[in-house]
Coordinates of C-alpha atoms and ligand atoms in Angstrom, one line a residue:
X1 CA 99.4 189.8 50.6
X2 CA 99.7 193.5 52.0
X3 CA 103.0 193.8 54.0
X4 CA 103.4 196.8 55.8
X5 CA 106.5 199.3 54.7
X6 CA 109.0 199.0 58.2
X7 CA 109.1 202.4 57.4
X8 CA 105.6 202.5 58.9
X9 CA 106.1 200.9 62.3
X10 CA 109.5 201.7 63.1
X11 CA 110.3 203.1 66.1
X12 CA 113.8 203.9 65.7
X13 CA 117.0 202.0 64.6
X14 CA 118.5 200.0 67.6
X15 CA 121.7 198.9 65.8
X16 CA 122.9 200.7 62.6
X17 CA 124.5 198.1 59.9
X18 CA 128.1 199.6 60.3
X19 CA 127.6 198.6 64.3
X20 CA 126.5 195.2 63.5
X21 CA 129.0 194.2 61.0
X22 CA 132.0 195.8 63.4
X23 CA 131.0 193.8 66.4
X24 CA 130.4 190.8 64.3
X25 CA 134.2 191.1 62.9
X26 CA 135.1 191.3 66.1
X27 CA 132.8 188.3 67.4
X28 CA 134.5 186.0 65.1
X29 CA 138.2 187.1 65.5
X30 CA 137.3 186.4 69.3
X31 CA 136.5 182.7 68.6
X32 CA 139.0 182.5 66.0
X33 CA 141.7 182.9 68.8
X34 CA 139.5 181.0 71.4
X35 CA 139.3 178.2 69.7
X36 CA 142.6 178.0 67.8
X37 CA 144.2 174.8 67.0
X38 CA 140.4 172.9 66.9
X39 CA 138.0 172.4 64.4
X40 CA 134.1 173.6 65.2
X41 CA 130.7 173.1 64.1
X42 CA 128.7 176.1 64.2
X43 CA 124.8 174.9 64.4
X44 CA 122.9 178.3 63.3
X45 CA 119.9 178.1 64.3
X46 CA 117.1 178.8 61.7
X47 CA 115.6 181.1 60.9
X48 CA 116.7 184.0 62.6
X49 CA 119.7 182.9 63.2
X50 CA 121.1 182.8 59.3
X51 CA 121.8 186.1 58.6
X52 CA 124.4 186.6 61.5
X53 CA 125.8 182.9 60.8
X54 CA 126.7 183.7 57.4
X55 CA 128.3 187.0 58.3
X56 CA 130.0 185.2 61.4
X57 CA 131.3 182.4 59.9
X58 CA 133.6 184.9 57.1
X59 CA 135.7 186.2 60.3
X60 CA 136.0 182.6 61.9
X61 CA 139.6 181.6 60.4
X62 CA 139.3 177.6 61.3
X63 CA 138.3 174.8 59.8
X64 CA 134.7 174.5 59.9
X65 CA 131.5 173.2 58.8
X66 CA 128.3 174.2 59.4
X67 CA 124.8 172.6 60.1
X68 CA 120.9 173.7 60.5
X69 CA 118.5 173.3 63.3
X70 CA 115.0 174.5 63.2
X71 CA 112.8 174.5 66.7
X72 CA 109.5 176.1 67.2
X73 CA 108.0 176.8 70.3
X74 CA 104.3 177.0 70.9
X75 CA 103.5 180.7 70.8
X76 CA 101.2 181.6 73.6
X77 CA 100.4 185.2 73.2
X78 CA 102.4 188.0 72.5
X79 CA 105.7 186.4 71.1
X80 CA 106.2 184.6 74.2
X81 CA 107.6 181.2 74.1
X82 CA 107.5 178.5 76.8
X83 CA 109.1 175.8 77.8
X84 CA 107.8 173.4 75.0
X85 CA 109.5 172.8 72.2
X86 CA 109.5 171.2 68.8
X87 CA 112.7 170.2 66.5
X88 CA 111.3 170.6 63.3
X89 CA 114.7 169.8 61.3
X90 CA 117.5 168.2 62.8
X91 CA 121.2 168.0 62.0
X92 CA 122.0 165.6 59.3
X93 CA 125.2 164.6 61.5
X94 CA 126.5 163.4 64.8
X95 CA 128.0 165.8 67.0
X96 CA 129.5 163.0 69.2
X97 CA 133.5 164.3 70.1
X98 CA 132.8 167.9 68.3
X99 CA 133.2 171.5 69.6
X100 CA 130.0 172.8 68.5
X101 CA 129.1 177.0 68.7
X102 CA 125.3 177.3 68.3
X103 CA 124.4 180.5 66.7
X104 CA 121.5 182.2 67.5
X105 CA 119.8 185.8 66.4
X106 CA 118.3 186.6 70.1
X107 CA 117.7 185.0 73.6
X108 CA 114.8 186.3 75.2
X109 CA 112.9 184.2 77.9
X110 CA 115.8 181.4 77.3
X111 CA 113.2 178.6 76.6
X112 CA 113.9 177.6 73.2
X113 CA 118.3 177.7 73.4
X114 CA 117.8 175.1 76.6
X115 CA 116.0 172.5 74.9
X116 CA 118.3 172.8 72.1
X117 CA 121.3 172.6 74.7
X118 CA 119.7 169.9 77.1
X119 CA 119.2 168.0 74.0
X120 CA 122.6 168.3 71.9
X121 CA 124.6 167.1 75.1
X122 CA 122.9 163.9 75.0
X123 CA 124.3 163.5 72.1
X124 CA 128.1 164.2 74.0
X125 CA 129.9 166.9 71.9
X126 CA 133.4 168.1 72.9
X127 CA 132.2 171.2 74.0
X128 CA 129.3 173.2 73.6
X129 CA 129.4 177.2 73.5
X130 CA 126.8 179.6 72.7
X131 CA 126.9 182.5 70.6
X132 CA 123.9 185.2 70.1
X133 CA 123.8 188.8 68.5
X134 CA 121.2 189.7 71.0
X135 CA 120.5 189.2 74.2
X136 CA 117.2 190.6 75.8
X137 CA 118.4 189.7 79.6
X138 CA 115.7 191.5 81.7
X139 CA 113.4 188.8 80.1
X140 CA 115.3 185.6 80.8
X141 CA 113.4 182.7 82.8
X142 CA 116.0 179.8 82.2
X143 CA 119.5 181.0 82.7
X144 CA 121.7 180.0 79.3
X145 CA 125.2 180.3 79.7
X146 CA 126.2 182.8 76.9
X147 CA 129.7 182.5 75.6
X148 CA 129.6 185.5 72.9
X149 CA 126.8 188.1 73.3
X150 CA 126.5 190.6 69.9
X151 CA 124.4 193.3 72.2
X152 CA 122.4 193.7 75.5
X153 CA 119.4 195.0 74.7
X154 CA 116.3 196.0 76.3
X155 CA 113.0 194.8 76.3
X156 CA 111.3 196.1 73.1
X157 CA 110.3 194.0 69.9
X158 CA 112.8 194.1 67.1
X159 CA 113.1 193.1 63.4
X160 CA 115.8 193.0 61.0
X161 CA 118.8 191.1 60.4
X162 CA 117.4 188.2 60.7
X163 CA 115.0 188.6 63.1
X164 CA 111.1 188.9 61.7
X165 CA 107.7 190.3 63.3
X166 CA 105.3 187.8 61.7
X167 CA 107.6 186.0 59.5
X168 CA 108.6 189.2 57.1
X169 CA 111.7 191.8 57.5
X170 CA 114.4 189.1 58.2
X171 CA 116.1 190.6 54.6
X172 CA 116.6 194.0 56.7
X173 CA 120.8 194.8 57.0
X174 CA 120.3 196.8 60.6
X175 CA 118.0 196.1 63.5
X176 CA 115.0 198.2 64.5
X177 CA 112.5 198.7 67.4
X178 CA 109.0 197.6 66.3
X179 CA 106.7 200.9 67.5
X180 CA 103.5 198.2 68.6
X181 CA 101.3 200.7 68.4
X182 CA 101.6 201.7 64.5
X183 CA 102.3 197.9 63.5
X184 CA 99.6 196.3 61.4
X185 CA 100.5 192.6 60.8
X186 CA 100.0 191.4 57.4
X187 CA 96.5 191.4 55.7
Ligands
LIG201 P1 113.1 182.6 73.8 O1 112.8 181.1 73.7 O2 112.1 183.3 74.6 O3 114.5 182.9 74.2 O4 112.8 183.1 72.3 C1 113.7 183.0 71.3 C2 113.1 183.2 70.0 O5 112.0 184.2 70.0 C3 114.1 183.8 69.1 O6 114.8 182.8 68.4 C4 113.2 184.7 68.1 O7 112.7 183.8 67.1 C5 112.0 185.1 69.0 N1 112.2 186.5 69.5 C6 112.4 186.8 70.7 N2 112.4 188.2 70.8 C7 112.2 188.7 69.6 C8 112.2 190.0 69.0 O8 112.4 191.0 69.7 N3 112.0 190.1 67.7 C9 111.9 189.0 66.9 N4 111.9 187.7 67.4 C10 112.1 187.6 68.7
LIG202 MG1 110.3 184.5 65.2

């Protein structure tokens, strides 16, 4: 498998790794205090959402434990989900009673984070709060209600830290703008 260099396709660096590991600090001593005197289950949401989680998770000073979801949404064209779909791993436990913080990488159009909501609170947690690193707002269609927002960004295509362009450059520790016109997906 050729996989391009990011090197090659990068437009610039959005957020630096010093930037992201600061506000992520600061992220979690946020819903250390907010949620003080609870216990949470954080619910990262694969796979994007693991490399933040993990970082998250070592500034949240509460008990915790933490689960996996995976959805997939139907890709029609560019990158753009829809409203449909898929779980394609579910938790292994209830959340019936339990303040759960979804963690995500990045809310774009907002389709894939409702149908996780709309169908976690069927299952009647305590609370439900939602945390992303990035949120692409000009592109929303279905308004989420975002508790903890890492950065705004605009609307460009980015990779790194979790977040891949054709399933590679999730391993990257900062977050770059794909440059569409010099990206070659993988051959
Ligand atoms: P939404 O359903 O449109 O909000 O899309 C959310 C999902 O699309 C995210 O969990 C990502 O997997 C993917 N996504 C959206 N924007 C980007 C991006 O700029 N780079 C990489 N993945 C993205
Ligand atoms: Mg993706």
């Amino acid at each position: 498998m050729a996989v391009q260099a990011w090197q090659d396709f990068i437009k610039r660096e959005l957020v630096s790794e010093e930037k992201l590991q600061a506000r992520i600090k600061e992220m979690g001593e946020e819903i250390t205090r907010d949620f003080a005197g609870k216990e949470i289950l954080v619910i990262s949401i694969l796979r994007g959402g693991v490399m933040i989680t993990t970082d998250l998770i070592r500034h949240i000073h509460l008990p915790l434990a933490v689960e996996f979801m995976a959805v997939a949404s139907y890709e029609q064209g560019m990158r753009q989900s829809d409203g449909d779909v898929r779980i394609t791993l579910d938790l292994r436990t209830p959340i019936k009673g339990r303040h759960v913080l979804i963690v995500e990488d990045i809310i774009d159009s907002g389709n894939t984070l409702s149908s996780v909501i709309e169908l976690l609170q069927t299952r009647n947690p305590a609370s439900l709060t939602i945390c992303t690193l990035l949120d692409k707002y000009e592109r929303r269609e279905v308004d989420v209600n975002i508790r903890y927002t890492g950065f705004k960004i605009e609307n460009e295509f980015v990779f790194g830290y979790g977040l891949d362009v054709d399933e590679y450059y999730r391993n990257l520790p900062f977050i770059g703008i794909v440059d569409l016109e010099k990206y070659e997906p993988p051959s």
